[in-house]
């Protein structure tokens, strides 16, 4: 069977890495690293870089622009490493992490070394539950303020953000992937059904108030499950936001 365009792209990227004297290691991460990718999956490749990252970033960016027609790229700092995210024609995404040799190594289970010597690195820490709880009451307060000020679009924004934090709290509580709601599809209906009622169908005040009331109910349930002691202190105040 013929190899897919994504497979061919990955092979090309590895050839670039193998011939780049500044690159001393390469590893796939994400779903492809553990054989769970599909035809919509991104390509996530980590490169161990000897010396200064900047010229290597420039060289690889020029390659992807000239040979693969990269339409756009942007950077995500990750400690001493830089993740450069590329958009290629056909909506193909390539995430290239350029890491100093001392920071080339797995921080989670989705890692497959192609060549090089990975270091033993601590895993990325989960989000702080107390901070998430703080975001929950902060966002709930700001929904109420926006509704009082007739700022409907801003209220809709805070509702969306609050729901996202509740999903993260639920994923943490149940031991599911929590970054970017990757475990949301695994949440039980007892969690997702109340959250479905919080979806905003329009930005009229009655609809926003309805969605907010449903969100406060879902918030109370999740806080009682995730952090009962804090819920005891917060819930009486949250009820006054209705």
PDB file of C-alpha atoms in Angstrom:
ATOM      1  CA  UNK A   1       0.000   0.000   0.000  1.00  0.00           C
ATOM      2  CA  UNK A   2       1.316   3.458  -0.921  1.00  0.00           C
ATOM      3  CA  UNK A   3       2.548   5.588   1.920  1.00  0.00           C
ATOM      4  CA  UNK A   4       0.416   8.560   2.886  1.00  0.00           C
ATOM      5  CA  UNK A   5       1.578  12.164   2.366  1.00  0.00           C
ATOM      6  CA  UNK A   6       1.944  12.492   6.141  1.00  0.00           C
ATOM      7  CA  UNK A   7       4.202   9.408   6.313  1.00  0.00           C
ATOM      8  CA  UNK A   8       6.334  10.793   3.498  1.00  0.00           C
ATOM      9  CA  UNK A   9       6.559  14.151   5.255  1.00  0.00           C
ATOM     10  CA  UNK A  10       7.708  12.496   8.472  1.00  0.00           C
ATOM     11  CA  UNK A  11      10.386  10.556   6.620  1.00  0.00           C
ATOM     12  CA  UNK A  12      11.586  13.772   4.998  1.00  0.00           C
ATOM     13  CA  UNK A  13      11.792  15.531   8.349  1.00  0.00           C
ATOM     14  CA  UNK A  14      13.868  12.664   9.728  1.00  0.00           C
ATOM     15  CA  UNK A  15      16.230  12.900   6.747  1.00  0.00           C
ATOM     16  CA  UNK A  16      16.648  16.598   7.457  1.00  0.00           C
ATOM     17  CA  UNK A  17      17.416  15.772  11.087  1.00  0.00           C
ATOM     18  CA  UNK A  18      19.881  13.032  10.171  1.00  0.00           C
ATOM     19  CA  UNK A  19      21.854  15.356   7.900  1.00  0.00           C
ATOM     20  CA  UNK A  20      21.808  18.427  10.155  1.00  0.00           C
ATOM     21  CA  UNK A  21      25.103  18.529  12.063  1.00  0.00           C
ATOM     22  CA  UNK A  22      23.513  20.586  14.846  1.00  0.00           C
ATOM     23  CA  UNK A  23      20.796  17.987  15.491  1.00  0.00           C
ATOM     24  CA  UNK A  24      21.923  15.163  17.774  1.00  0.00           C
ATOM     25  CA  UNK A  25      18.602  13.508  18.486  1.00  0.00           C
ATOM     26  CA  UNK A  26      15.061  13.160  17.223  1.00  0.00           C
ATOM     27  CA  UNK A  27      11.902  11.738  18.738  1.00  0.00           C
ATOM     28  CA  UNK A  28       8.248  11.628  17.830  1.00  0.00           C
ATOM     29  CA  UNK A  29       5.735  12.672  20.448  1.00  0.00           C
ATOM     30  CA  UNK A  30       1.953  12.858  20.467  1.00  0.00           C
ATOM     31  CA  UNK A  31      -0.378  10.186  19.136  1.00  0.00           C
ATOM     32  CA  UNK A  32       2.008   9.055  16.374  1.00  0.00           C
ATOM     33  CA  UNK A  33       4.609   8.071  18.983  1.00  0.00           C
ATOM     34  CA  UNK A  34       2.290   5.458  20.482  1.00  0.00           C
ATOM     35  CA  UNK A  35       0.540   4.285  17.315  1.00  0.00           C
ATOM     36  CA  UNK A  36      -2.736   6.056  18.040  1.00  0.00           C
ATOM     37  CA  UNK A  37      -2.631   8.601  15.218  1.00  0.00           C
ATOM     38  CA  UNK A  38      -5.051   8.816  12.319  1.00  0.00           C
ATOM     39  CA  UNK A  39      -5.138  10.709   9.053  1.00  0.00           C
ATOM     40  CA  UNK A  40      -6.029  13.951  10.862  1.00  0.00           C
ATOM     41  CA  UNK A  41      -3.183  13.812  13.384  1.00  0.00           C
ATOM     42  CA  UNK A  42      -0.454  16.428  13.621  1.00  0.00           C
ATOM     43  CA  UNK A  43       3.221  15.621  13.255  1.00  0.00           C
ATOM     44  CA  UNK A  44       5.065  16.268  16.526  1.00  0.00           C
ATOM     45  CA  UNK A  45       8.852  15.960  16.335  1.00  0.00           C
ATOM     46  CA  UNK A  46      11.390  16.886  19.025  1.00  0.00           C
ATOM     47  CA  UNK A  47      14.935  17.710  17.951  1.00  0.00           C
ATOM     48  CA  UNK A  48      17.955  17.770  20.245  1.00  0.00           C
ATOM     49  CA  UNK A  49      20.110  20.732  19.237  1.00  0.00           C
ATOM     50  CA  UNK A  50      23.800  21.221  19.921  1.00  0.00           C
ATOM     51  CA  UNK A  51      24.634  24.863  20.532  1.00  0.00           C
ATOM     52  CA  UNK A  52      22.512  27.905  19.737  1.00  0.00           C
ATOM     53  CA  UNK A  53      18.905  27.192  18.789  1.00  0.00           C
ATOM     54  CA  UNK A  54      18.404  30.308  16.661  1.00  0.00           C
ATOM     55  CA  UNK A  55      20.331  29.311  13.501  1.00  0.00           C
ATOM     56  CA  UNK A  56      18.766  25.854  13.558  1.00  0.00           C
ATOM     57  CA  UNK A  57      15.282  27.361  13.849  1.00  0.00           C
ATOM     58  CA  UNK A  58      16.032  29.654  10.933  1.00  0.00           C
ATOM     59  CA  UNK A  59      17.414  26.825   8.803  1.00  0.00           C
ATOM     60  CA  UNK A  60      14.465  24.518   9.384  1.00  0.00           C
ATOM     61  CA  UNK A  61      11.971  27.307   8.834  1.00  0.00           C
ATOM     62  CA  UNK A  62      13.568  28.090   5.483  1.00  0.00           C
ATOM     63  CA  UNK A  63      13.408  24.407   4.535  1.00  0.00           C
ATOM     64  CA  UNK A  64       9.740  24.037   5.352  1.00  0.00           C
ATOM     65  CA  UNK A  65       8.930  27.253   3.528  1.00  0.00           C
ATOM     66  CA  UNK A  66      10.931  26.454   0.399  1.00  0.00           C
ATOM     67  CA  UNK A  67      10.310  22.707   0.101  1.00  0.00           C
ATOM     68  CA  UNK A  68       6.906  22.279   1.731  1.00  0.00           C
ATOM     69  CA  UNK A  69       5.204  25.630   1.141  1.00  0.00           C
ATOM     70  CA  UNK A  70       4.714  26.472   4.817  1.00  0.00           C
ATOM     71  CA  UNK A  71       1.942  29.065   4.957  1.00  0.00           C
ATOM     72  CA  UNK A  72       2.507  30.321   8.505  1.00  0.00           C
ATOM     73  CA  UNK A  73       4.438  29.546  11.677  1.00  0.00           C
ATOM     74  CA  UNK A  74       4.430  30.697  15.277  1.00  0.00           C
ATOM     75  CA  UNK A  75       6.317  29.818  18.459  1.00  0.00           C
ATOM     76  CA  UNK A  76       5.411  28.368  21.844  1.00  0.00           C
ATOM     77  CA  UNK A  77       8.167  28.752  24.474  1.00  0.00           C
ATOM     78  CA  UNK A  78       8.660  25.627  26.584  1.00  0.00           C
ATOM     79  CA  UNK A  79      11.341  26.278  29.158  1.00  0.00           C
ATOM     80  CA  UNK A  80      14.674  26.425  27.300  1.00  0.00           C
ATOM     81  CA  UNK A  81      13.071  24.764  24.262  1.00  0.00           C
ATOM     82  CA  UNK A  82      11.030  26.385  21.517  1.00  0.00           C
ATOM     83  CA  UNK A  83       8.090  24.716  19.794  1.00  0.00           C
ATOM     84  CA  UNK A  84       7.662  26.118  16.288  1.00  0.00           C
ATOM     85  CA  UNK A  85       4.208  25.330  14.915  1.00  0.00           C
ATOM     86  CA  UNK A  86       3.924  25.196  11.115  1.00  0.00           C
ATOM     87  CA  UNK A  87       0.859  25.221   8.889  1.00  0.00           C
ATOM     88  CA  UNK A  88       1.444  23.433   5.571  1.00  0.00           C
ATOM     89  CA  UNK A  89      -0.877  23.322   2.563  1.00  0.00           C
ATOM     90  CA  UNK A  90      -3.816  20.954   2.968  1.00  0.00           C
ATOM     91  CA  UNK A  91      -4.181  21.929   6.649  1.00  0.00           C
ATOM     92  CA  UNK A  92      -1.269  19.787   7.754  1.00  0.00           C
ATOM     93  CA  UNK A  93       0.203  20.873  11.079  1.00  0.00           C
ATOM     94  CA  UNK A  94       3.824  20.199  12.024  1.00  0.00           C
ATOM     95  CA  UNK A  95       5.005  20.951  15.566  1.00  0.00           C
ATOM     96  CA  UNK A  96       8.807  20.989  15.752  1.00  0.00           C
ATOM     97  CA  UNK A  97      10.359  21.265  19.212  1.00  0.00           C
ATOM     98  CA  UNK A  98      13.945  22.528  19.201  1.00  0.00           C
ATOM     99  CA  UNK A  99      15.448  21.549  22.546  1.00  0.00           C
ATOM    100  CA  UNK A 100      18.948  21.895  23.992  1.00  0.00           C
ATOM    101  CA  UNK A 101      20.610  18.487  24.295  1.00  0.00           C
ATOM    102  CA  UNK A 102      20.252  18.632  28.089  1.00  0.00           C
ATOM    103  CA  UNK A 103      16.460  18.958  27.694  1.00  0.00           C
ATOM    104  CA  UNK A 104      15.929  16.239  25.096  1.00  0.00           C
ATOM    105  CA  UNK A 105      13.867  13.541  26.765  1.00  0.00           C
ATOM    106  CA  UNK A 106      10.346  12.325  27.463  1.00  0.00           C
ATOM    107  CA  UNK A 107       8.119  14.173  29.893  1.00  0.00           C
ATOM    108  CA  UNK A 108       5.185  11.855  29.346  1.00  0.00           C
ATOM    109  CA  UNK A 109       4.278   8.475  27.851  1.00  0.00           C
ATOM    110  CA  UNK A 110       3.857   9.743  24.283  1.00  0.00           C
ATOM    111  CA  UNK A 111       7.490   9.560  23.195  1.00  0.00           C
ATOM    112  CA  UNK A 112       9.394   7.444  20.657  1.00  0.00           C
ATOM    113  CA  UNK A 113      13.104   8.039  20.203  1.00  0.00           C
ATOM    114  CA  UNK A 114      14.300   7.772  16.597  1.00  0.00           C
ATOM    115  CA  UNK A 115      17.955   8.511  17.329  1.00  0.00           C
ATOM    116  CA  UNK A 116      20.026  10.217  19.999  1.00  0.00           C
ATOM    117  CA  UNK A 117      20.271   9.810  23.760  1.00  0.00           C
ATOM    118  CA  UNK A 118      17.250  11.117  25.656  1.00  0.00           C
ATOM    119  CA  UNK A 119      17.766  12.475  29.167  1.00  0.00           C
ATOM    120  CA  UNK A 120      15.743  11.534  32.221  1.00  0.00           C
ATOM    121  CA  UNK A 121      13.471  14.521  32.709  1.00  0.00           C
ATOM    122  CA  UNK A 122      10.645  15.067  35.194  1.00  0.00           C
ATOM    123  CA  UNK A 123       7.143  14.874  33.720  1.00  0.00           C
ATOM    124  CA  UNK A 124       5.214  18.056  33.081  1.00  0.00           C
ATOM    125  CA  UNK A 125       3.230  18.838  36.242  1.00  0.00           C
ATOM    126  CA  UNK A 126      -0.557  18.816  36.069  1.00  0.00           C
ATOM    127  CA  UNK A 127      -2.354  22.139  36.465  1.00  0.00           C
ATOM    128  CA  UNK A 128      -2.722  23.251  40.053  1.00  0.00           C
ATOM    129  CA  UNK A 129      -6.203  22.318  41.296  1.00  0.00           C
ATOM    130  CA  UNK A 130      -6.390  25.292  43.661  1.00  0.00           C
ATOM    131  CA  UNK A 131      -5.596  27.675  40.798  1.00  0.00           C
ATOM    132  CA  UNK A 132      -8.309  26.071  38.675  1.00  0.00           C
ATOM    133  CA  UNK A 133     -10.820  26.485  41.499  1.00  0.00           C
ATOM    134  CA  UNK A 134      -9.754  30.125  41.748  1.00  0.00           C
ATOM    135  CA  UNK A 135     -10.353  30.570  38.026  1.00  0.00           C
ATOM    136  CA  UNK A 136     -13.806  29.036  38.439  1.00  0.00           C
ATOM    137  CA  UNK A 137     -15.051  31.534  41.011  1.00  0.00           C
ATOM    138  CA  UNK A 138     -13.266  34.397  39.239  1.00  0.00           C
ATOM    139  CA  UNK A 139     -14.946  33.605  35.922  1.00  0.00           C
ATOM    140  CA  UNK A 140     -18.329  33.070  37.554  1.00  0.00           C
ATOM    141  CA  UNK A 141     -18.092  36.493  39.188  1.00  0.00           C
ATOM    142  CA  UNK A 142     -17.194  38.094  35.860  1.00  0.00           C
ATOM    143  CA  UNK A 143     -20.124  36.448  34.084  1.00  0.00           C
ATOM    144  CA  UNK A 144     -22.436  38.065  36.619  1.00  0.00           C
ATOM    145  CA  UNK A 145     -20.748  41.464  36.279  1.00  0.00           C
ATOM    146  CA  UNK A 146     -20.961  41.335  32.479  1.00  0.00           C
ATOM    147  CA  UNK A 147     -24.645  40.446  32.629  1.00  0.00           C
ATOM    148  CA  UNK A 148     -25.300  43.366  34.985  1.00  0.00           C
ATOM    149  CA  UNK A 149     -23.410  45.676  32.614  1.00  0.00           C
ATOM    150  CA  UNK A 150     -25.190  44.316  29.500  1.00  0.00           C
ATOM    151  CA  UNK A 151     -21.901  43.150  27.991  1.00  0.00           C
ATOM    152  CA  UNK A 152     -23.324  40.090  26.317  1.00  0.00           C
ATOM    153  CA  UNK A 153     -20.353  38.977  24.237  1.00  0.00           C
ATOM    154  CA  UNK A 154     -17.984  39.313  27.178  1.00  0.00           C
ATOM    155  CA  UNK A 155     -20.393  37.322  29.343  1.00  0.00           C
ATOM    156  CA  UNK A 156     -20.448  34.587  26.685  1.00  0.00           C
ATOM    157  CA  UNK A 157     -16.632  34.562  26.719  1.00  0.00           C
ATOM    158  CA  UNK A 158     -16.446  34.030  30.482  1.00  0.00           C
ATOM    159  CA  UNK A 159     -19.096  31.288  30.318  1.00  0.00           C
ATOM    160  CA  UNK A 160     -17.006  29.414  27.745  1.00  0.00           C
ATOM    161  CA  UNK A 161     -13.841  29.811  29.809  1.00  0.00           C
ATOM    162  CA  UNK A 162     -15.548  28.661  33.010  1.00  0.00           C
ATOM    163  CA  UNK A 163     -16.879  25.537  31.297  1.00  0.00           C
ATOM    164  CA  UNK A 164     -13.365  24.734  30.039  1.00  0.00           C
ATOM    165  CA  UNK A 165     -11.986  24.863  33.593  1.00  0.00           C
ATOM    166  CA  UNK A 166     -14.740  22.579  34.860  1.00  0.00           C
ATOM    167  CA  UNK A 167     -13.810  20.062  32.143  1.00  0.00           C
ATOM    168  CA  UNK A 168     -10.172  20.232  33.244  1.00  0.00           C
ATOM    169  CA  UNK A 169     -11.137  19.717  36.898  1.00  0.00           C
ATOM    170  CA  UNK A 170     -13.259  16.709  35.982  1.00  0.00           C
ATOM    171  CA  UNK A 171     -10.467  15.196  33.874  1.00  0.00           C
ATOM    172  CA  UNK A 172      -7.990  15.634  36.729  1.00  0.00           C
ATOM    173  CA  UNK A 173     -10.386  14.069  39.202  1.00  0.00           C
ATOM    174  CA  UNK A 174     -10.982  11.037  36.987  1.00  0.00           C
ATOM    175  CA  UNK A 175      -7.377  10.566  35.881  1.00  0.00           C
ATOM    176  CA  UNK A 176      -8.034  11.483  32.240  1.00  0.00           C
ATOM    177  CA  UNK A 177      -5.863  13.557  29.869  1.00  0.00           C
ATOM    178  CA  UNK A 178      -6.438  17.176  30.791  1.00  0.00           C
ATOM    179  CA  UNK A 179      -4.452  19.329  28.346  1.00  0.00           C
ATOM    180  CA  UNK A 180      -6.632  20.968  25.671  1.00  0.00           C
ATOM    181  CA  UNK A 181      -9.665  18.899  26.820  1.00  0.00           C
ATOM    182  CA  UNK A 182      -8.071  15.770  25.326  1.00  0.00           C
ATOM    183  CA  UNK A 183      -9.912  13.591  27.813  1.00  0.00           C
ATOM    184  CA  UNK A 184     -13.275  15.326  27.465  1.00  0.00           C
ATOM    185  CA  UNK A 185     -14.684  12.648  25.154  1.00  0.00           C
ATOM    186  CA  UNK A 186     -13.974  10.069  27.893  1.00  0.00           C
ATOM    187  CA  UNK A 187     -15.929  11.878  30.598  1.00  0.00           C
ATOM    188  CA  UNK A 188     -19.058  10.070  31.814  1.00  0.00           C
ATOM    189  CA  UNK A 189     -22.497  11.363  30.905  1.00  0.00           C
ATOM    190  CA  UNK A 190     -23.016  12.379  34.512  1.00  0.00           C
ATOM    191  CA  UNK A 191     -20.441  15.107  33.836  1.00  0.00           C
ATOM    192  CA  UNK A 192     -21.142  15.963  30.204  1.00  0.00           C
ATOM    193  CA  UNK A 193     -24.945  16.109  30.327  1.00  0.00           C
ATOM    194  CA  UNK A 194     -25.049  19.019  32.820  1.00  0.00           C
ATOM    195  CA  UNK A 195     -22.306  20.777  30.833  1.00  0.00           C
ATOM    196  CA  UNK A 196     -24.290  20.427  27.616  1.00  0.00           C
ATOM    197  CA  UNK A 197     -26.986  22.564  29.206  1.00  0.00           C
ATOM    198  CA  UNK A 198     -24.447  25.377  29.622  1.00  0.00           C
ATOM    199  CA  UNK A 199     -23.854  25.833  25.889  1.00  0.00           C
ATOM    200  CA  UNK A 200     -24.854  29.311  24.757  1.00  0.00           C
ATOM    201  CA  UNK A 201     -27.255  29.362  21.779  1.00  0.00           C
ATOM    202  CA  UNK A 202     -27.416  33.133  21.378  1.00  0.00           C
ATOM    203  CA  UNK A 203     -26.180  36.228  23.195  1.00  0.00           C
ATOM    204  CA  UNK A 204     -29.527  37.535  24.364  1.00  0.00           C
ATOM    205  CA  UNK A 205     -29.790  38.190  28.080  1.00  0.00           C
ATOM    206  CA  UNK A 206     -32.377  35.442  28.775  1.00  0.00           C
ATOM    207  CA  UNK A 207     -30.232  32.789  27.080  1.00  0.00           C
ATOM    208  CA  UNK A 208     -27.042  33.930  28.781  1.00  0.00           C
ATOM    209  CA  UNK A 209     -28.772  33.917  32.174  1.00  0.00           C
ATOM    210  CA  UNK A 210     -30.161  30.424  31.511  1.00  0.00           C
ATOM    211  CA  UNK A 211     -26.741  29.059  30.505  1.00  0.00           C
ATOM    212  CA  UNK A 212     -25.122  30.740  33.515  1.00  0.00           C
ATOM    213  CA  UNK A 213     -27.623  29.199  35.931  1.00  0.00           C
ATOM    214  CA  UNK A 214     -26.905  25.756  34.459  1.00  0.00           C
ATOM    215  CA  UNK A 215     -23.200  26.468  34.739  1.00  0.00           C
ATOM    216  CA  UNK A 216     -23.497  27.383  38.407  1.00  0.00           C
ATOM    217  CA  UNK A 217     -25.244  24.046  39.016  1.00  0.00           C
ATOM    218  CA  UNK A 218     -22.475  22.172  37.199  1.00  0.00           C
ATOM    219  CA  UNK A 219     -19.871  24.181  39.118  1.00  0.00           C
ATOM    220  CA  UNK A 220     -21.392  23.247  42.458  1.00  0.00           C
ATOM    221  CA  UNK A 221     -21.408  19.549  41.547  1.00  0.00           C
ATOM    222  CA  UNK A 222     -17.807  19.524  40.309  1.00  0.00           C
ATOM    223  CA  UNK A 223     -16.443  21.493  43.250  1.00  0.00           C
ATOM    224  CA  UNK A 224     -18.124  19.143  45.707  1.00  0.00           C
ATOM    225  CA  UNK A 225     -16.446  16.200  43.969  1.00  0.00           C
ATOM    226  CA  UNK A 226     -13.036  17.758  43.267  1.00  0.00           C
ATOM    227  CA  UNK A 227     -12.453  19.804  46.424  1.00  0.00           C
ATOM    228  CA  UNK A 228     -15.148  19.262  49.070  1.00  0.00           C
ATOM    229  CA  UNK A 229     -13.471  21.406  51.731  1.00  0.00           C
ATOM    230  CA  UNK A 230     -13.188  24.427  49.441  1.00  0.00           C
ATOM    231  CA  UNK A 231     -16.686  23.792  48.081  1.00  0.00           C
ATOM    232  CA  UNK A 232     -18.083  24.180  51.592  1.00  0.00           C
ATOM    233  CA  UNK A 233     -16.703  27.715  51.724  1.00  0.00           C
ATOM    234  CA  UNK A 234     -17.407  28.751  48.128  1.00  0.00           C
ATOM    235  CA  UNK A 235     -20.838  27.373  47.358  1.00  0.00           C
ATOM    236  CA  UNK A 236     -22.818  29.711  49.661  1.00  0.00           C
ATOM    237  CA  UNK A 237     -21.226  32.663  47.855  1.00  0.00           C
ATOM    238  CA  UNK A 238     -21.722  31.176  44.398  1.00  0.00           C
ATOM    239  CA  UNK A 239     -25.453  30.834  45.034  1.00  0.00           C
ATOM    240  CA  UNK A 240     -25.674  34.631  45.425  1.00  0.00           C
ATOM    241  CA  UNK A 241     -24.552  35.082  41.805  1.00  0.00           C
ATOM    242  CA  UNK A 242     -27.847  33.778  40.422  1.00  0.00           C
TER     243      UNK A 242
END
